[in-house]
Short mmCIF file of C-alpha atoms in Angstrom, two decimals:
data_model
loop_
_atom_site.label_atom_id
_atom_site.label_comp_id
_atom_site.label_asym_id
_atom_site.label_seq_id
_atom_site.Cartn_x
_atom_site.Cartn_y
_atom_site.Cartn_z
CA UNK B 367 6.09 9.49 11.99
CA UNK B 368 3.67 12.19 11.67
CA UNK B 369 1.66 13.07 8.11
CA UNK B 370 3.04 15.77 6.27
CA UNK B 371 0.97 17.59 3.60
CA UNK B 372 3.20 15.52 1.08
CA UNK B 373 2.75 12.42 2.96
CA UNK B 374 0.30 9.88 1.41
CA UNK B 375 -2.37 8.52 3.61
CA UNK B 376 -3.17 4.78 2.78
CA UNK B 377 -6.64 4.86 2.72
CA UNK B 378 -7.17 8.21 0.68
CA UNK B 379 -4.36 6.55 -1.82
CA UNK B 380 -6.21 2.87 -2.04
CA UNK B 381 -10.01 4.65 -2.72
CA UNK B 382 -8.33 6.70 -5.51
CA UNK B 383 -6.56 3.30 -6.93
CA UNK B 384 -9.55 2.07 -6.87
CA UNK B 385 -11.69 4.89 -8.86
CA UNK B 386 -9.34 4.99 -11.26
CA UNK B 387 -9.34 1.30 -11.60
CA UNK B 388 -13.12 1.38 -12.00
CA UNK B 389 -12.53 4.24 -14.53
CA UNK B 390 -11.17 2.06 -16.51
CA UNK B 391 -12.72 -1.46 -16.62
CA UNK B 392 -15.65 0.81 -18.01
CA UNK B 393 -13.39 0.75 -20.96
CA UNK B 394 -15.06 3.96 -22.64
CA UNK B 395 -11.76 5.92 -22.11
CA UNK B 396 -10.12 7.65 -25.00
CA UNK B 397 -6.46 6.10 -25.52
CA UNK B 398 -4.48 9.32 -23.77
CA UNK B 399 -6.72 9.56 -20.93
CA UNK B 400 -6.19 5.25 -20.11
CA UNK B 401 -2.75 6.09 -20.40
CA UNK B 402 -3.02 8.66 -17.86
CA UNK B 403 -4.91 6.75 -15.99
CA UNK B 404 -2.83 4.02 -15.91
CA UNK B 405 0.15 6.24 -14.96
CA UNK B 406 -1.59 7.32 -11.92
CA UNK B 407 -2.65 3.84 -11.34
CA UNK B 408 1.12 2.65 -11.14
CA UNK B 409 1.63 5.83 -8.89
CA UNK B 410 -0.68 5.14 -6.61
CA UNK B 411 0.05 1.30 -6.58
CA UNK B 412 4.02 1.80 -5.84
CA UNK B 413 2.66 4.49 -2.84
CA UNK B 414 0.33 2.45 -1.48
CA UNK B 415 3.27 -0.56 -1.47
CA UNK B 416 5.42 1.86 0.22
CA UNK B 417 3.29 2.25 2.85
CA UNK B 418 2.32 -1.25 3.51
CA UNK B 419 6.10 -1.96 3.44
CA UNK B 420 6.70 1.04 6.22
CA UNK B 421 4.29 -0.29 8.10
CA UNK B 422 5.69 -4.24 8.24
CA UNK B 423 8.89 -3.00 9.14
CA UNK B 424 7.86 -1.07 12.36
CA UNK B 425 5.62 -4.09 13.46
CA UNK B 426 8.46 -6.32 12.97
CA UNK B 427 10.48 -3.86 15.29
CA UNK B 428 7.87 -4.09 17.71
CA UNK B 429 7.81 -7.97 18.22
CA UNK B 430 10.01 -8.62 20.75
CA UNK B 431 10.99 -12.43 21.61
CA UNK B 432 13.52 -13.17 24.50
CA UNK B 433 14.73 -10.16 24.63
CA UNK B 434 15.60 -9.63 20.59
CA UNK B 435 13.33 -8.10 18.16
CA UNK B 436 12.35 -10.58 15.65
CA UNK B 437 10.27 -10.55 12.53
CA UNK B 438 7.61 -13.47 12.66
CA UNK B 439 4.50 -13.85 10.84
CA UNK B 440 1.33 -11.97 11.85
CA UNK B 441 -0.92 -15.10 12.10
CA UNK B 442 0.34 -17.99 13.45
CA UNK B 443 -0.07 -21.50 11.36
CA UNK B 444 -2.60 -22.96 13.79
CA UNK B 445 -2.47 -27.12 13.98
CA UNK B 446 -4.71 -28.79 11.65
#
C-alpha cells in the first residue's frame, strides 16, 4: 500500500506520541491545553494501533506453512 499525504507514517506518529507524552509528565500544562493534549494523545495512540494491526495482518498473510497461509507467532518459544 503506498503512503498517501493522509496516510500516517508510524514512526512520525510514535515521536509525536511521545512529545506530547513528555509534554505532559512535565505537568506545568494549563487544564485546556492537557486536555488537548490528551486528545491528540488518544489520536495518535488509536493510529499508531492501526498501523501495528495492518502490519500483523499482512505478515500473517505472508507465512505460508504446507501450502496454507497461517498466522503463527513471530518468535518461536525456544526449549528451556
Amino acid at each position: 500500500m503506498a503512503r498517501t499525504a493522509k496516510t500516517p507514517d508510524f514512526e512520525q506518529s510514535l515521536a509525536q506520541l511521545e512529545a506530547v507524552v513528555e509534554r505532559m509528565e512535565q505537568g506545568d500544562l494549563p487544564i485546556e491545553e492537557a486536555l488537548k493534549a490528551f486528545e491528540q494523545g488518544v489520536k495518535l495512540t488509536r493510529e499508531c494501533q492501526s498501523i501495528l494491526d495492518q502490519t500483523e495482518q499482512k505478515v500473517q498473510v505472508l507465512i505460508e506453512q504446507q501450502g496454507e497461509f497461517k498466522a503463527r507467532p513471530f518468535a518461536e518459544e525456544q526449549d528451556g
